[in-house]
Structures are given as C-alpha cells and as structure tokens.
Amino acid sequence: MSITIDFDGPLFDGRAERAMQAAADDAREDIAEYAETHALTLMGFAFRHPTGYYESRVTTTRVSGEVSLVHDQGVIYGPWLEGVGSRNSPVTRFPGYWHWKRTKGAVAARGPQIAEQAVRRHLPEMGG
C-alpha cells in the first residue's frame, strides 16, 4: 500500500507568504498616508497665519522595510509649533498646536483598523 500526498495551494507555493508581505507593506503605507493627511488637516485648521512652507515640508520617508516616518524634515521652528520647543514658555504664552501629538494618538486608535483593511484586501491571495 502506498499513499501519495500532494501539497498544493498558496501556503505551499509561496503565494501566501508574498501576499502577507504585500499586506504588511500596504498597511504600513496606508497608516503613514493617514498620519500625514491627519497632521496636515490639523495644521490647516489650527495655524493662524500659515505661509504654506511648514506644511510643504511634511513628508513620509520609508526608514526600513517595516517603518515609515512622517516628519517635517527638521524645520527649525517645528518644535515651537508643536509646543515642545525651548521657546514655548509662559513668557511667550504660545503653547503650541500639538498637531504631531494628536496625530500620534489618532494613528494609535485607527491604525489597527487601517491594517486590518489592508490584510482583508490580500486575503484572497492567501487562500482565505
């Protein structure tokens, strides 16, 4: 007696692994896009006298395969606008806009949902 077992499908031919990597990449990109849009939206609502320069410096950079960074490219007055600079004191009375801190909280709250949507888009490729 002999038994022949054929292993076939996305799990065995590498399609599932590629789909999982694509889902992870999409999730990272989607979350970074949400963060950038959220920060710029907050700036649009909050900035009293916007020149457009600071907003134009906000960008997303892929730091590694797993990490994207949304940042202001090191604009010198960025910490002051955020409210964490050395010049944010009771003397200047400018507390900052806290756009990055609020964006971080929004991403923490909405990030898992965004990632789940990215995974769901790739489930058919994974055989699910």
Short mmCIF file of N, CA and C in Angstrom, two decimals:
data_model
loop_
_atom_site.label_atom_id
_atom_site.label_comp_id
_atom_site.label_asym_id
_atom_site.label_seq_id
_atom_site.Cartn_x
_atom_site.Cartn_y
_atom_site.Cartn_z
N MET A 1 0.83 -1.15 0.00
CA MET A 1 0.00 0.00 0.00
C MET A 1 0.89 1.24 0.00
N SER A 2 0.53 2.21 -0.80
CA SER A 2 1.25 3.46 -0.81
C SER A 2 0.25 4.62 -0.85
N ILE A 3 0.69 5.69 -0.26
CA ILE A 3 -0.15 6.88 -0.22
C ILE A 3 0.66 8.03 -0.82
N THR A 4 0.03 8.74 -1.69
CA THR A 4 0.66 9.90 -2.29
C THR A 4 -0.09 11.14 -1.82
N ILE A 5 0.65 12.08 -1.28
CA ILE A 5 0.05 13.32 -0.81
C ILE A 5 0.65 14.46 -1.61
N ASP A 6 -0.22 15.21 -2.23
CA ASP A 6 0.21 16.39 -2.99
C ASP A 6 -0.12 17.64 -2.18
N PHE A 7 0.89 18.44 -1.93
CA PHE A 7 0.69 19.72 -1.25
C PHE A 7 0.64 20.79 -2.33
N ASP A 8 -0.50 21.43 -2.41
CA ASP A 8 -0.72 22.41 -3.45
C ASP A 8 -1.48 23.59 -2.86
N GLY A 9 -1.29 24.75 -3.42
CA GLY A 9 -2.03 25.92 -2.96
C GLY A 9 -1.11 27.04 -2.50
N PRO A 10 -1.71 28.15 -2.11
CA PRO A 10 -0.93 29.34 -1.78
C PRO A 10 0.02 29.17 -0.61
N LEU A 11 -0.35 28.34 0.35
CA LEU A 11 0.51 28.14 1.50
C LEU A 11 1.80 27.41 1.13
N PHE A 12 1.72 26.54 0.16
CA PHE A 12 2.87 25.69 -0.19
C PHE A 12 3.69 26.21 -1.36
N ASP A 13 3.11 27.04 -2.20
CA ASP A 13 3.88 27.51 -3.36
C ASP A 13 4.42 28.94 -3.19
N GLY A 14 4.24 29.52 -1.99
CA GLY A 14 4.81 30.82 -1.70
C GLY A 14 3.88 32.00 -1.92
N ARG A 15 2.72 31.76 -2.53
CA ARG A 15 1.81 32.88 -2.78
C ARG A 15 1.31 33.50 -1.48
N ALA A 16 1.02 32.68 -0.48
CA ALA A 16 0.51 33.21 0.80
C ALA A 16 1.55 34.10 1.47
N GLU A 17 2.79 33.66 1.46
CA GLU A 17 3.86 34.46 2.07
C GLU A 17 4.02 35.80 1.36
N ARG A 18 3.98 35.78 0.03
CA ARG A 18 4.10 37.03 -0.74
C ARG A 18 2.90 37.93 -0.46
N ALA A 19 1.71 37.35 -0.35
CA ALA A 19 0.51 38.14 -0.07
C ALA A 19 0.57 38.75 1.33
N MET A 20 1.11 38.00 2.29
CA MET A 20 1.24 38.54 3.65
C MET A 20 2.22 39.71 3.67
N GLN A 21 3.32 39.60 2.93
CA GLN A 21 4.28 40.69 2.86
C GLN A 21 3.66 41.91 2.17
N ALA A 22 2.91 41.66 1.11
CA ALA A 22 2.24 42.77 0.41
C ALA A 22 1.21 43.43 1.32
N ALA A 23 0.50 42.65 2.12
CA ALA A 23 -0.47 43.21 3.07
C ALA A 23 0.23 44.06 4.12
N ALA A 24 1.35 43.58 4.62
CA ALA A 24 2.11 44.35 5.62
C ALA A 24 2.63 45.66 5.01
N ASP A 25 3.14 45.61 3.78
CA ASP A 25 3.62 46.82 3.11
C ASP A 25 2.47 47.81 2.89
N ASP A 26 1.32 47.29 2.43
CA ASP A 26 0.16 48.16 2.22
C ASP A 26 -0.31 48.78 3.53
N ALA A 27 -0.31 48.00 4.60
CA ALA A 27 -0.74 48.51 5.90
C ALA A 27 0.18 49.63 6.34
N ARG A 28 1.49 49.44 6.22
CA ARG A 28 2.45 50.48 6.60
C ARG A 28 2.23 51.74 5.78
N GLU A 29 2.06 51.58 4.47
CA GLU A 29 1.86 52.74 3.60
C GLU A 29 0.54 53.43 3.89
N ASP A 30 -0.53 52.68 4.10
CA ASP A 30 -1.85 53.25 4.38
C ASP A 30 -1.86 54.01 5.71
N ILE A 31 -1.21 53.45 6.71
CA ILE A 31 -1.15 54.11 8.02
C ILE A 31 -0.33 55.39 7.92
N ALA A 32 0.79 55.35 7.21
CA ALA A 32 1.61 56.55 7.04
C ALA A 32 0.86 57.62 6.27
N GLU A 33 0.12 57.22 5.26
CA GLU A 33 -0.67 58.18 4.48
C GLU A 33 -1.75 58.81 5.37
N TYR A 34 -2.40 58.00 6.20
CA TYR A 34 -3.39 58.52 7.13
C TYR A 34 -2.74 59.52 8.09
N ALA A 35 -1.57 59.19 8.61
CA ALA A 35 -0.89 60.07 9.56
C ALA A 35 -0.53 61.40 8.90
N GLU A 36 0.01 61.35 7.71
CA GLU A 36 0.40 62.58 7.02
C GLU A 36 -0.83 63.44 6.75
N THR A 37 -1.89 62.84 6.26
CA THR A 37 -3.12 63.57 5.98
C THR A 37 -3.72 64.16 7.25
N HIS A 38 -3.72 63.38 8.33
CA HIS A 38 -4.27 63.85 9.60
C HIS A 38 -3.48 65.04 10.12
N ALA A 39 -2.16 64.95 10.11
CA ALA A 39 -1.33 66.07 10.60
C ALA A 39 -1.56 67.32 9.77
N LEU A 40 -1.59 67.18 8.45
CA LEU A 40 -1.80 68.34 7.59
C LEU A 40 -3.19 68.94 7.78
N THR A 41 -4.17 68.10 8.03
CA THR A 41 -5.52 68.60 8.29
C THR A 41 -5.55 69.41 9.57
N LEU A 42 -4.91 68.88 10.62
CA LEU A 42 -4.85 69.63 11.88
C LEU A 42 -4.15 70.97 11.69
N MET A 43 -3.07 70.97 10.93
CA MET A 43 -2.35 72.21 10.68
C MET A 43 -3.24 73.20 9.93
N GLY A 44 -3.99 72.70 8.96
CA GLY A 44 -4.88 73.56 8.20
C GLY A 44 -5.94 74.23 9.05
N PHE A 45 -6.44 73.50 10.04
CA PHE A 45 -7.45 74.05 10.94
C PHE A 45 -6.84 74.99 11.99
N ALA A 46 -5.64 74.68 12.47
CA ALA A 46 -5.09 75.36 13.64
C ALA A 46 -4.20 76.55 13.33
N PHE A 47 -3.37 76.46 12.32
CA PHE A 47 -2.39 77.51 12.08
C PHE A 47 -3.11 78.84 11.81
N ARG A 48 -2.71 79.86 12.53
CA ARG A 48 -3.38 81.16 12.42
C ARG A 48 -2.92 81.96 11.21
N HIS A 49 -1.63 81.90 10.91
CA HIS A 49 -1.09 82.65 9.79
C HIS A 49 -0.18 81.74 8.96
N PRO A 50 -0.77 80.74 8.30
CA PRO A 50 0.07 79.79 7.57
C PRO A 50 0.69 80.42 6.31
N THR A 51 1.94 80.08 6.10
CA THR A 51 2.62 80.53 4.89
C THR A 51 2.66 79.41 3.85
N GLY A 52 2.42 78.19 4.31
CA GLY A 52 2.48 77.04 3.42
C GLY A 52 3.83 76.35 3.44
N TYR A 53 4.87 77.05 3.93
CA TYR A 53 6.20 76.46 3.92
C TYR A 53 6.27 75.24 4.83
N TYR A 54 5.83 75.40 6.08
CA TYR A 54 5.93 74.28 7.02
C TYR A 54 5.15 73.07 6.50
N GLU A 55 3.94 73.30 6.05
CA GLU A 55 3.12 72.20 5.53
C GLU A 55 3.79 71.53 4.33
N SER A 56 4.48 72.32 3.52
CA SER A 56 5.14 71.75 2.34
C SER A 56 6.32 70.86 2.71
N ARG A 57 6.82 71.00 3.92
CA ARG A 57 7.95 70.19 4.37
C ARG A 57 7.51 68.87 5.00
N VAL A 58 6.23 68.71 5.27
CA VAL A 58 5.72 67.46 5.86
C VAL A 58 5.75 66.38 4.78
N THR A 59 6.42 65.29 5.09
CA THR A 59 6.57 64.21 4.13
C THR A 59 6.66 62.87 4.86
N THR A 60 6.57 61.81 4.09
CA THR A 60 6.71 60.46 4.63
C THR A 60 7.96 59.84 4.02
N THR A 61 8.79 59.26 4.88
CA THR A 61 10.02 58.60 4.44
C THR A 61 9.99 57.16 4.93
N ARG A 62 10.29 56.24 4.04
CA ARG A 62 10.40 54.84 4.44
C ARG A 62 11.78 54.63 5.06
N VAL A 63 11.79 54.39 6.36
CA VAL A 63 13.03 54.26 7.11
C VAL A 63 13.61 52.87 6.95
N SER A 64 12.75 51.86 6.95
CA SER A 64 13.17 50.47 6.78
C SER A 64 12.02 49.70 6.15
N GLY A 65 12.18 48.41 6.01
CA GLY A 65 11.13 47.59 5.44
C GLY A 65 9.85 47.61 6.24
N GLU A 66 9.96 47.88 7.54
CA GLU A 66 8.79 47.84 8.42
C GLU A 66 8.37 49.22 8.91
N VAL A 67 9.16 50.25 8.68
CA VAL A 67 8.90 51.55 9.32
C VAL A 67 8.87 52.67 8.29
N SER A 68 7.80 53.48 8.37
CA SER A 68 7.73 54.73 7.63
C SER A 68 7.62 55.85 8.65
N LEU A 69 8.26 56.96 8.38
CA LEU A 69 8.29 58.10 9.30
C LEU A 69 7.64 59.30 8.63
N VAL A 70 6.63 59.86 9.28
CA VAL A 70 6.01 61.10 8.83
C VAL A 70 6.66 62.21 9.64
N HIS A 71 7.23 63.20 8.97
CA HIS A 71 8.01 64.22 9.67
C HIS A 71 8.01 65.53 8.91
N ASP A 72 8.61 66.56 9.55
CA ASP A 72 8.65 67.89 8.95
C ASP A 72 10.03 68.22 8.37
N GLN A 73 10.83 67.23 8.14
CA GLN A 73 12.17 67.38 7.56
C GLN A 73 13.07 68.28 8.40
N GLY A 74 12.80 68.33 9.69
CA GLY A 74 13.67 69.08 10.60
C GLY A 74 13.55 70.59 10.53
N VAL A 75 12.39 71.09 10.14
CA VAL A 75 12.20 72.54 10.11
C VAL A 75 12.54 73.10 11.48
N ILE A 76 13.34 74.14 11.52
CA ILE A 76 13.91 74.66 12.77
C ILE A 76 12.84 75.08 13.78
N TYR A 77 11.73 75.62 13.31
CA TYR A 77 10.70 76.06 14.24
C TYR A 77 9.60 75.03 14.45
N GLY A 78 9.81 73.82 13.95
CA GLY A 78 8.84 72.74 14.13
C GLY A 78 8.52 72.43 15.59
N PRO A 79 9.55 72.28 16.45
CA PRO A 79 9.26 72.03 17.87
C PRO A 79 8.45 73.15 18.52
N TRP A 80 8.72 74.40 18.12
CA TRP A 80 7.97 75.52 18.67
C TRP A 80 6.49 75.44 18.26
N LEU A 81 6.24 75.12 16.97
CA LEU A 81 4.85 74.97 16.52
C LEU A 81 4.15 73.85 17.27
N GLU A 82 4.88 72.77 17.53
CA GLU A 82 4.30 71.62 18.24
C GLU A 82 4.04 71.96 19.70
N GLY A 83 4.87 72.82 20.27
CA GLY A 83 4.71 73.18 21.68
C GLY A 83 5.73 72.53 22.59
N VAL A 84 6.78 71.99 22.00
CA VAL A 84 7.80 71.31 22.81
C VAL A 84 9.17 71.99 22.70
N GLY A 85 9.22 73.15 22.07
CA GLY A 85 10.49 73.85 21.90
C GLY A 85 10.90 74.61 23.15
N SER A 86 12.14 75.00 23.19
CA SER A 86 12.66 75.73 24.34
C SER A 86 12.01 77.12 24.47
N ARG A 87 11.44 77.62 23.40
CA ARG A 87 10.82 78.95 23.43
C ARG A 87 9.33 78.89 23.78
N ASN A 88 8.77 77.71 23.99
CA ASN A 88 7.39 77.59 24.47
C ASN A 88 7.42 77.71 25.98
N SER A 89 7.19 78.90 26.45
CA SER A 89 7.25 79.14 27.89
C SER A 89 6.12 80.08 28.28
N PRO A 90 5.93 80.25 29.56
CA PRO A 90 4.92 81.23 30.00
C PRO A 90 5.20 82.64 29.49
N VAL A 91 6.46 82.94 29.22
CA VAL A 91 6.81 84.28 28.75
C VAL A 91 6.24 84.52 27.35
N THR A 92 6.38 83.54 26.44
CA THR A 92 5.89 83.73 25.08
C THR A 92 4.39 83.48 25.00
N ARG A 93 3.84 82.76 25.94
CA ARG A 93 2.43 82.42 26.02
C ARG A 93 1.92 81.64 24.81
N PHE A 94 2.80 81.09 24.01
CA PHE A 94 2.35 80.25 22.89
C PHE A 94 2.52 78.80 23.30
N PRO A 95 1.42 78.08 23.50
CA PRO A 95 1.52 76.71 23.97
C PRO A 95 1.82 75.69 22.88
N GLY A 96 1.68 76.06 21.64
CA GLY A 96 1.88 75.12 20.54
C GLY A 96 0.55 74.56 20.07
N TYR A 97 0.59 73.92 18.92
CA TYR A 97 -0.63 73.37 18.33
C TYR A 97 -0.83 71.88 18.63
N TRP A 98 0.24 71.21 19.01
CA TRP A 98 0.17 69.77 19.35
C TRP A 98 -0.35 68.91 18.20
N HIS A 99 -0.05 69.29 16.98
CA HIS A 99 -0.53 68.54 15.81
C HIS A 99 0.11 67.15 15.71
N TRP A 100 1.38 67.03 16.08
CA TRP A 100 2.03 65.72 16.00
C TRP A 100 1.55 64.80 17.12
N LYS A 101 1.42 65.33 18.31
CA LYS A 101 0.94 64.52 19.44
C LYS A 101 -0.48 64.02 19.17
N ARG A 102 -1.33 64.87 18.67
CA ARG A 102 -2.71 64.47 18.37
C ARG A 102 -2.76 63.48 17.22
N THR A 103 -1.87 63.65 16.25
CA THR A 103 -1.81 62.69 15.14
C THR A 103 -1.36 61.33 15.63
N LYS A 104 -0.38 61.32 16.51
CA LYS A 104 0.10 60.05 17.07
C LYS A 104 -1.03 59.31 17.77
N GLY A 105 -1.84 60.02 18.53
CA GLY A 105 -2.98 59.40 19.21
C GLY A 105 -4.01 58.88 18.22
N ALA A 106 -4.26 59.65 17.17
CA ALA A 106 -5.22 59.21 16.15
C ALA A 106 -4.74 57.97 15.42
N VAL A 107 -3.45 57.91 15.13
CA VAL A 107 -2.88 56.74 14.44
C VAL A 107 -2.94 55.52 15.36
N ALA A 108 -2.65 55.71 16.63
CA ALA A 108 -2.73 54.58 17.57
C ALA A 108 -4.14 54.04 17.65
N ALA A 109 -5.12 54.92 17.58
CA ALA A 109 -6.51 54.49 17.67
C ALA A 109 -7.00 53.87 16.37
N ARG A 110 -6.63 54.43 15.24
CA ARG A 110 -7.17 53.99 13.95
C ARG A 110 -6.25 53.03 13.20
N GLY A 111 -4.98 52.97 13.59
CA GLY A 111 -4.00 52.12 12.89
C GLY A 111 -4.41 50.67 12.75
N PRO A 112 -4.86 50.02 13.82
CA PRO A 112 -5.26 48.61 13.67
C PRO A 112 -6.37 48.39 12.65
N GLN A 113 -7.32 49.31 12.60
CA GLN A 113 -8.41 49.20 11.63
C GLN A 113 -7.88 49.36 10.20
N ILE A 114 -6.98 50.30 10.01
CA ILE A 114 -6.38 50.51 8.68
C ILE A 114 -5.59 49.28 8.26
N ALA A 115 -4.83 48.70 9.19
CA ALA A 115 -4.05 47.50 8.89
C ALA A 115 -4.96 46.32 8.56
N GLU A 116 -6.05 46.19 9.29
CA GLU A 116 -6.99 45.09 9.02
C GLU A 116 -7.58 45.20 7.62
N GLN A 117 -7.88 46.41 7.19
CA GLN A 117 -8.40 46.61 5.84
C GLN A 117 -7.37 46.18 4.79
N ALA A 118 -6.12 46.49 5.03
CA ALA A 118 -5.06 46.09 4.09
C ALA A 118 -4.95 44.58 4.03
N VAL A 119 -5.02 43.93 5.18
CA VAL A 119 -4.94 42.46 5.21
C VAL A 119 -6.14 41.86 4.48
N ARG A 120 -7.32 42.38 4.71
CA ARG A 120 -8.53 41.87 4.06
C ARG A 120 -8.43 41.97 2.54
N ARG A 121 -7.79 43.02 2.02
CA ARG A 121 -7.63 43.15 0.58
C ARG A 121 -6.78 42.02 0.00
N HIS A 122 -5.88 41.47 0.82
CA HIS A 122 -4.97 40.43 0.34
C HIS A 122 -5.38 39.02 0.73
N LEU A 123 -6.44 38.86 1.48
CA LEU A 123 -6.87 37.53 1.90
C LEU A 123 -7.13 36.56 0.74
N PRO A 124 -7.75 37.00 -0.35
CA PRO A 124 -7.95 36.05 -1.46
C PRO A 124 -6.65 35.47 -2.01
N GLU A 125 -5.60 36.28 -2.02
CA GLU A 125 -4.30 35.80 -2.50
C GLU A 125 -3.69 34.78 -1.53
N MET A 126 -4.11 34.85 -0.26
CA MET A 126 -3.59 33.94 0.76
C MET A 126 -4.38 32.64 0.81
N GLY A 127 -5.42 32.58 0.00
CA GLY A 127 -6.25 31.38 0.00
C GLY A 127 -7.39 31.46 1.00
N GLY A 128 -7.65 32.65 1.53
CA GLY A 128 -8.68 32.82 2.56
C GLY A 128 -9.94 33.40 2.02
#
